[in-house]
PDB file of C-alpha atoms in Angstrom:
ATOM      1  CA  MET A   6      -0.203   0.057  -0.066  1.00  0.00           C
ATOM      2  CA  THR A   7       1.626   3.432  -0.784  1.00  0.00           C
ATOM      3  CA  THR A   8       1.796   6.267   1.410  1.00  0.00           C
ATOM      4  CA  ILE A   9      -1.237   8.164   0.147  1.00  0.00           C
ATOM      5  CA  ASN A  10      -3.212   4.852   0.000  1.00  0.00           C
ATOM      6  CA  LYS A  11      -2.258   4.458   3.805  1.00  0.00           C
ATOM      7  CA  ALA A  12      -3.051   8.080   4.725  1.00  0.00           C
ATOM      8  CA  GLN A  13      -6.568   7.745   3.021  1.00  0.00           C
ATOM      9  CA  PHE A  14      -7.280   4.413   4.688  1.00  0.00           C
ATOM     10  CA  TRP A  15      -6.525   5.985   8.177  1.00  0.00           C
ATOM     11  CA  GLN A  16      -8.149   9.235   7.268  1.00  0.00           C
ATOM     12  CA  ASP A  17     -11.219   6.852   6.408  1.00  0.00           C
ATOM     13  CA  HIS A  18     -11.211   5.349   9.753  1.00  0.00           C
ATOM     14  CA  VAL A  19     -10.297   8.365  11.741  1.00  0.00           C
ATOM     15  CA  THR A  20     -13.580  10.137  10.141  1.00  0.00           C
ATOM     16  CA  ALA A  21     -15.508   7.114  10.918  1.00  0.00           C
ATOM     17  CA  TRP A  22     -14.483   6.523  14.460  1.00  0.00           C
ATOM     18  CA  GLN A  23     -15.218  10.320  14.623  1.00  0.00           C
ATOM     19  CA  GLY A  24     -19.041   9.907  13.947  1.00  0.00           C
ATOM     20  CA  SER A  25     -19.219   6.331  15.434  1.00  0.00           C
ATOM     21  CA  GLY A  26     -19.658   7.555  19.055  1.00  0.00           C
ATOM     22  CA  LEU A  27     -17.251   4.781  20.391  1.00  0.00           C
ATOM     23  CA  SER A  28     -14.131   4.906  22.234  1.00  0.00           C
ATOM     24  CA  GLN A  29     -10.837   4.523  20.120  1.00  0.00           C
ATOM     25  CA  ALA A  30     -10.182   1.317  21.643  1.00  0.00           C
ATOM     26  CA  ALA A  31     -13.724   0.202  20.959  1.00  0.00           C
ATOM     27  CA  TYR A  32     -13.697   1.176  17.345  1.00  0.00           C
ATOM     28  CA  CYS A  33     -10.475  -0.311  16.847  1.00  0.00           C
ATOM     29  CA  LYS A  34     -11.637  -3.682  18.225  1.00  0.00           C
ATOM     30  CA  GLN A  35     -14.574  -3.493  16.327  1.00  0.00           C
ATOM     31  CA  HIS A  36     -12.702  -2.852  12.942  1.00  0.00           C
ATOM     32  CA  GLU A  37      -9.857  -5.417  13.932  1.00  0.00           C
ATOM     33  CA  ILE A  38      -7.133  -2.629  13.543  1.00  0.00           C
ATOM     34  CA  LYS A  39      -4.349  -2.167  16.126  1.00  0.00           C
ATOM     35  CA  PHE A  40      -4.755   0.766  18.498  1.00  0.00           C
ATOM     36  CA  HIS A  41      -1.529   1.655  18.452  1.00  0.00           C
ATOM     37  CA  ASN A  42      -1.495   2.238  14.566  1.00  0.00           C
ATOM     38  CA  PHE A  43      -4.894   4.145  14.578  1.00  0.00           C
ATOM     39  CA  ALA A  44      -3.697   6.518  17.334  1.00  0.00           C
ATOM     40  CA  TYR A  45      -0.437   7.156  15.356  1.00  0.00           C
ATOM     41  CA  TRP A  46      -2.451   8.016  12.240  1.00  0.00           C
ATOM     42  CA  ARG A  47      -4.948  10.152  14.066  1.00  0.00           C
ATOM     43  CA  ASN A  48      -2.291  12.157  15.305  1.00  0.00           C
ATOM     44  CA  ARG A  49      -0.379  12.327  11.987  1.00  0.00           C
ATOM     45  CA  LEU A  50      -3.601  13.362  10.195  1.00  0.00           C
ATOM     46  CA  SER A  51      -4.671  16.081  12.888  1.00  0.00           C
ATOM     47  CA  PRO A  52      -4.021  19.492  11.781  1.00  0.00           C
ATOM     48  CA  ALA A  53      -1.258  21.400  13.591  1.00  0.00           C
ATOM     49  CA  LYS A  54      -2.654  23.598  16.560  1.00  0.00           C
ATOM     50  CA  ALA A  55      -1.913  27.186  16.289  1.00  0.00           C
ATOM     51  CA  PRO A  56      -0.541  28.524  19.561  1.00  0.00           C
ATOM     52  CA  SER A  57      -2.856  30.799  21.313  1.00  0.00           C
ATOM     53  CA  ALA A  58      -1.970  34.411  21.749  1.00  0.00           C
ATOM     54  CA  LYS A  59      -1.429  35.492  25.206  1.00  0.00           C
ATOM     55  CA  LEU A  60      -1.018  38.919  26.142  1.00  0.00           C
ATOM     56  CA  LEU A  61       0.743  40.338  29.429  1.00  0.00           C
ATOM     57  CA  LYS A  62       0.347  43.853  30.114  1.00  0.00           C
ATOM     58  CA  LEU A  63       3.562  45.492  31.513  1.00  0.00           C
ATOM     59  CA  GLY A  64       4.170  48.748  33.283  1.00  0.00           C
ATOM     60  CA  GLY A  65       6.259  51.561  31.259  1.00  0.00           C
ATOM     61  CA  MET A  66       9.787  50.532  30.402  1.00  0.00           C
ATOM     62  CA  PRO A  67      12.420  53.233  30.241  1.00  0.00           C
ATOM     63  CA  ALA A  68      14.314  53.117  27.050  1.00  0.00           C
ATOM     64  CA  SER A  69      17.798  52.262  28.747  1.00  0.00           C
ATOM     65  CA  SER A  70      16.625  49.137  30.452  1.00  0.00           C
ATOM     66  CA  ARG A  71      14.524  47.545  27.446  1.00  0.00           C
ATOM     67  CA  MET A  72      15.154  43.788  26.533  1.00  0.00           C
ATOM     68  CA  ILE A  73      14.104  42.516  22.866  1.00  0.00           C
ATOM     69  CA  MET A  74      13.499  38.819  22.404  1.00  0.00           C
ATOM     70  CA  ASN A  75      12.800  37.574  19.044  1.00  0.00           C
ATOM     71  CA  LEU A  76      10.551  34.274  19.614  1.00  0.00           C
ATOM     72  CA  PRO A  77       9.063  31.817  17.090  1.00  0.00           C
ATOM     73  CA  LEU A  78       6.746  32.651  14.234  1.00  0.00           C
ATOM     74  CA  GLY A  79       8.161  36.107  14.009  1.00  0.00           C
ATOM     75  CA  VAL A  80       6.888  37.281  17.490  1.00  0.00           C
ATOM     76  CA  ARG A  81       8.990  40.140  18.973  1.00  0.00           C
ATOM     77  CA  LEU A  82       8.969  40.816  22.676  1.00  0.00           C
ATOM     78  CA  GLU A  83       9.948  44.021  24.039  1.00  0.00           C
ATOM     79  CA  LEU A  84      10.062  44.310  27.990  1.00  0.00           C
ATOM     80  CA  SER A  85      12.101  46.275  30.699  1.00  0.00           C
ATOM     81  CA  ALA A  86      15.005  44.435  32.197  1.00  0.00           C
ATOM     82  CA  SER A  87      13.611  44.464  35.556  1.00  0.00           C
ATOM     83  CA  ASP A  88      10.295  42.599  34.343  1.00  0.00           C
ATOM     84  CA  LEU A  89      12.496  39.761  32.938  1.00  0.00           C
ATOM     85  CA  PRO A  90      12.536  37.586  35.973  1.00  0.00           C
ATOM     86  CA  VAL A  91       8.932  37.592  36.184  1.00  0.00           C
ATOM     87  CA  VAL A  92       7.837  37.683  32.107  1.00  0.00           C
ATOM     88  CA  LEU A  93      10.357  35.074  31.029  1.00  0.00           C
ATOM     89  CA  PRO A  94       9.243  31.906  32.700  1.00  0.00           C
ATOM     90  CA  ALA A  95       5.610  32.843  31.641  1.00  0.00           C
ATOM     91  CA  VAL A  96       6.883  32.993  27.882  1.00  0.00           C
ATOM     92  CA  LEU A  97       8.842  29.931  28.273  1.00  0.00           C
ATOM     93  CA  HIS A  98       5.528  28.236  29.630  1.00  0.00           C
ATOM     94  CA  ILE A  99       3.729  29.465  26.852  1.00  0.00           C
ATOM     95  CA  LEU A 100       6.236  28.279  24.327  1.00  0.00           C
ATOM     96  CA  ARG A 101       6.221  24.805  26.094  1.00  0.00           C
ATOM     97  CA  GLU A 102       2.510  24.371  25.862  1.00  0.00           C
ATOM     98  CA  SER A 103       2.723  25.208  22.122  1.00  0.00           C
ATOM     99  CA  ASN A 104       4.692  22.515  21.104  1.00  0.00           C
TER     100      ASN A 104
END
């Protein structure tokens, strides 16, 4: 079976499972397919989730102590150096959630 045929085969099963009302395990058992293969293809075929934007309101920043961070997806973060210890852990948490 070619990769395209495999992808279509599994996409058909994922679509059928979504409309079946069954758990993934029950669907796999009923259709005599291996659960780990089903889960692999379900994850592979699912659309990538875009990270949600979260805004943090910061106080005024004197230009002399401004920090600039260039993040993934073209995001540029400018903040006061004094806010860095508070903001950086939150930024790292958001980035970890998006992966």
